[in-house]
Amino acid sequence: MAVSTVVRTSIQKCILIICGELAEIISDEMTREKRCWVRNWLSRRGSHGASATLLRELAKEDLSEYKNCMSMSKQQFEILLKQISLKVTKSDTIMRAAIPARIKLEITLSYLATGNSYRTLQRLFRVSRPAISKFIPEVCDAIYETVKEYIKACCALHNWMRITSSNNYTPSGTLDEEDIDSGPVRQGSWRDEINETLPSIGTVGSNHSSNLAREKRDRICRYFNSEGAVPWQERMIF
């Protein structure tokens, strides 16, 4: 048998094998169960999510609790929403509708106010965790761009009061002050009022740590405030 015939036969066999493998792959893809693109319960955020249910009820019936949830009044929320809407609103696609700016802001404020996990926010507002993790930084940036002039105003007021009402606003010696001429920082009297270098964090509404975590933290605190103390630790903390 000629060499060319052997080569041709070998190539034909290889082609048949490859075609058979491709046919199996195509068959598997066609019969494979399609992955859910959108979870059904998430798609009902417009009727069952916290934005459409709980927060809407609180805005009408309990403004105090609404303020606790959003850390601002209903009127303040609407003003902020109007200012950032264009910055955070996306266009709808063929596959799905974009998440409204209102829901994005509600989720972001809820996250900042409570520290709830993305999973908890996902269940509450019926918005996927990947989407939440993406738009929260975007909303925070939009908020900063919107209120940065107010922040500057607060800083200007602070500086003005330090100059015009320093005896009442920031009495001399109360806060740390830098010697403009020589450079060293003069420590304020507040340092003498601290009983422990690492004071107890206590319990507040936004703490979500377990009792075991707090106990470990307090045990480490006691150690470094007693026999475990090192000469440089206060300098590093303050």
Coordinates of C-alpha atoms in Angstrom, one line a residue:
M1 CA 0.0 0.0 0.0
A2 CA 1.4 3.4 -1.0
V3 CA 2.4 5.8 1.7
S4 CA -0.1 8.4 0.5
T5 CA -2.9 5.9 0.8
V6 CA -2.0 5.1 4.4
V7 CA -1.8 8.8 5.3
R8 CA -5.2 9.4 3.6
T9 CA -6.8 6.6 5.5
S10 CA -5.3 7.7 8.8
I11 CA -6.6 11.3 8.3
Q12 CA -10.1 10.0 7.4
K13 CA -10.1 7.9 10.7
C14 CA -9.1 11.0 12.7
I15 CA -11.8 13.1 11.1
L16 CA -14.4 10.5 11.9
I17 CA -13.3 10.3 15.5
I18 CA -13.3 14.1 15.9
C19 CA -16.7 14.4 14.2
G20 CA -18.0 11.7 16.6
E21 CA -16.7 13.7 19.6
L22 CA -18.2 16.9 18.4
A23 CA -21.5 15.2 17.8
E24 CA -21.5 14.0 21.5
I25 CA -20.6 17.4 22.8
I26 CA -23.4 19.1 20.7
S27 CA -25.9 16.5 21.9
D28 CA -24.9 17.0 25.5
E29 CA -25.3 20.8 25.2
M30 CA -28.7 20.5 23.6
T31 CA -30.0 18.1 26.2
R32 CA -28.4 19.7 29.3
E33 CA -30.8 21.4 31.7
K34 CA -30.7 25.1 31.1
R35 CA -29.3 27.1 34.0
C36 CA -31.7 29.6 35.6
W37 CA -30.7 33.0 34.3
V38 CA -32.8 34.9 36.9
R39 CA -34.2 33.3 40.1
N40 CA -37.9 33.6 40.0
W41 CA -38.3 35.0 43.5
L42 CA -35.7 37.8 42.6
S43 CA -37.8 38.8 39.6
R44 CA -40.7 39.7 41.9
R45 CA -38.8 42.5 43.7
G46 CA -41.3 45.0 42.2
S47 CA -44.2 43.5 44.2
H48 CA -42.6 41.6 47.1
G49 CA -39.3 43.4 47.8
A50 CA -38.7 45.6 50.8
S51 CA -38.8 48.7 48.6
A52 CA -42.4 47.9 47.4
T53 CA -43.6 46.6 50.7
L54 CA -41.9 47.5 54.0
L55 CA -40.3 50.8 53.2
R56 CA -43.4 52.0 51.4
E57 CA -45.6 51.2 54.4
L58 CA -43.1 52.9 56.8
A59 CA -43.0 56.0 54.6
K60 CA -46.8 56.3 55.0
E61 CA -47.4 55.0 58.5
D62 CA -44.3 55.2 60.6
L63 CA -41.8 58.0 59.6
S64 CA -39.7 57.5 62.7
E65 CA -39.0 53.8 61.9
Y66 CA -38.4 54.8 58.2
K67 CA -35.7 57.2 59.4
N68 CA -34.2 54.4 61.5
C69 CA -34.0 52.2 58.4
M70 CA -32.6 54.8 56.1
S71 CA -30.8 57.1 58.6
M72 CA -32.6 60.0 57.0
S73 CA -36.1 61.3 56.7
K74 CA -38.4 60.6 53.8
Q75 CA -38.0 64.1 52.5
Q76 CA -34.2 63.9 52.7
F77 CA -34.2 60.6 50.9
E78 CA -36.3 62.0 48.0
I79 CA -33.9 65.0 47.7
L80 CA -30.9 62.7 47.6
L81 CA -32.5 60.3 45.2
K82 CA -33.3 63.2 42.8
Q83 CA -29.7 64.4 42.9
I84 CA -28.0 61.0 42.2
S85 CA -30.6 59.3 39.9
L86 CA -28.9 60.2 36.7
K87 CA -25.5 59.0 38.0
V88 CA -26.7 55.5 39.0
T89 CA -29.4 54.7 36.6
K90 CA -28.7 52.1 33.9
S91 CA -30.5 51.4 30.7
D92 CA -32.8 48.4 30.3
T93 CA -31.5 45.5 28.2
I94 CA -33.3 42.9 26.1
M95 CA -32.8 40.3 28.8
R96 CA -34.0 42.3 31.8
A97 CA -35.0 45.6 33.3
A98 CA -32.4 47.7 35.0
I99 CA -32.6 48.0 38.8
P100 CA -34.3 51.4 39.7
A101 CA -32.2 54.1 41.3
R102 CA -34.6 54.2 44.2
I103 CA -33.9 50.5 45.1
K104 CA -30.1 51.0 44.7
L105 CA -30.2 54.0 47.1
E106 CA -32.4 52.1 49.6
I107 CA -30.1 49.1 49.6
T108 CA -27.0 51.3 50.0
L109 CA -28.4 53.3 52.8
S110 CA -29.6 50.1 54.5
Y111 CA -26.1 48.6 54.2
L112 CA -24.4 51.7 55.6
A113 CA -26.9 52.0 58.5
T114 CA -27.0 48.4 59.6
G115 CA -23.9 46.6 58.2
N116 CA -26.2 43.8 57.0
S117 CA -24.5 41.2 54.7
Y118 CA -25.2 41.2 51.0
R119 CA -27.0 37.9 51.4
T120 CA -29.4 39.5 53.9
L121 CA -30.0 42.4 51.6
Q122 CA -30.5 40.1 48.7
R123 CA -33.4 38.3 50.5
L124 CA -34.9 41.6 51.8
F125 CA -34.8 43.6 48.6
R126 CA -34.8 40.6 46.2
V127 CA -31.7 41.9 44.3
S128 CA -28.9 39.5 43.6
R129 CA -25.6 39.7 45.6
P130 CA -23.4 40.3 42.5
A131 CA -25.6 43.3 41.5
I132 CA -25.5 44.7 45.1
S133 CA -21.7 44.3 45.4
K134 CA -21.3 46.2 42.1
F135 CA -23.7 49.1 42.6
I136 CA -23.1 50.0 46.3
P137 CA -19.7 51.5 45.5
E138 CA -21.2 53.3 42.6
V139 CA -24.0 54.8 44.7
C140 CA -21.5 55.8 47.4
D141 CA -19.4 57.6 44.8
A142 CA -22.5 59.4 43.5
I143 CA -23.5 60.4 47.1
Y144 CA -20.0 61.8 47.7
E145 CA -20.0 63.8 44.5
T146 CA -23.4 65.2 45.4
V147 CA -22.7 66.2 49.0
K148 CA -19.0 67.0 48.8
E149 CA -19.8 70.8 48.9
Y150 CA -21.8 70.3 52.1
I151 CA -18.8 68.5 53.5
K152 CA -16.6 71.4 52.6
A153 CA -19.1 73.7 54.3
C154 CA -18.9 71.7 57.5
C155 CA -15.1 71.9 57.4
A156 CA -15.3 75.6 56.8
L157 CA -17.7 76.1 59.7
H158 CA -15.4 74.0 61.9
N159 CA -12.4 76.1 61.1
W160 CA -14.3 79.4 61.5
M161 CA -15.6 78.3 64.9
R162 CA -12.1 77.3 66.0
I163 CA -11.0 80.8 65.1
T164 CA -13.9 82.9 66.4
S165 CA -15.2 80.8 69.4
S166 CA -12.2 78.7 70.3
N167 CA -12.7 79.1 74.1
N168 CA -16.1 77.5 73.9
Y169 CA -15.8 75.2 70.8
T170 CA -12.3 73.8 71.3
P171 CA -10.8 75.1 74.5
S172 CA -7.0 75.3 74.4
G173 CA -5.4 72.1 75.6
T174 CA -8.4 70.0 74.9
L175 CA -7.3 68.6 71.6
D176 CA -4.0 67.6 70.2
E177 CA -2.3 70.6 68.5
E178 CA 0.7 70.9 66.2
D179 CA 3.2 73.5 66.9
I180 CA 3.4 75.3 63.6
D181 CA 6.9 76.7 64.2
S182 CA 8.7 73.7 65.6
G183 CA 6.5 70.8 64.4
P184 CA 5.9 68.6 67.4
V185 CA 2.3 67.7 68.5
R186 CA 1.2 68.9 71.9
Q187 CA -1.1 66.3 73.4
G188 CA -4.5 67.3 74.5
S189 CA -6.1 66.7 77.9
W190 CA -8.5 64.1 76.4
R191 CA -5.6 61.6 76.6
D192 CA -5.5 61.8 80.4
E193 CA -9.2 60.9 80.5
I194 CA -8.7 57.5 78.9
N195 CA -8.6 54.8 81.4
E196 CA -7.6 52.0 79.0
T197 CA -5.6 52.1 75.9
L198 CA -8.1 49.7 74.3
P199 CA -11.5 50.6 75.8
S200 CA -14.4 48.1 75.6
I201 CA -16.4 48.5 72.4
G202 CA -19.6 47.9 74.3
T203 CA -22.9 47.0 72.7
V204 CA -24.6 49.2 70.2
G205 CA -27.5 48.6 67.8
S206 CA -25.2 48.1 64.7
N207 CA -23.0 45.5 66.4
H208 CA -23.5 42.1 64.8
S209 CA -20.5 40.3 66.3
S210 CA -21.1 37.1 68.4
N211 CA -20.6 37.0 72.1
L212 CA -17.6 34.7 71.6
A213 CA -16.0 37.3 69.3
R214 CA -16.5 40.1 71.9
E215 CA -15.2 37.9 74.7
K216 CA -12.0 37.2 72.7
R217 CA -11.5 40.8 71.9
D218 CA -12.0 41.9 75.5
R219 CA -9.5 39.2 76.7
I220 CA -6.9 40.5 74.2
C221 CA -7.7 44.0 75.4
R222 CA -7.1 43.2 79.0
Y223 CA -3.8 41.4 78.1
F224 CA -2.3 44.3 76.2
N225 CA -3.4 46.8 78.9
S226 CA -1.6 44.8 81.6
E227 CA 1.3 42.3 81.4
G228 CA 1.2 42.3 77.6
A229 CA 1.8 46.0 77.2
V230 CA 4.8 47.2 75.1
P231 CA 6.4 50.7 75.3
W232 CA 5.4 51.7 71.8
Q233 CA 1.7 50.6 71.6
E234 CA 0.1 53.9 72.7
R235 CA 2.2 55.7 70.1
M236 CA 1.0 53.3 67.4
I237 CA -2.7 53.6 68.4
F238 CA -2.8 57.4 68.9

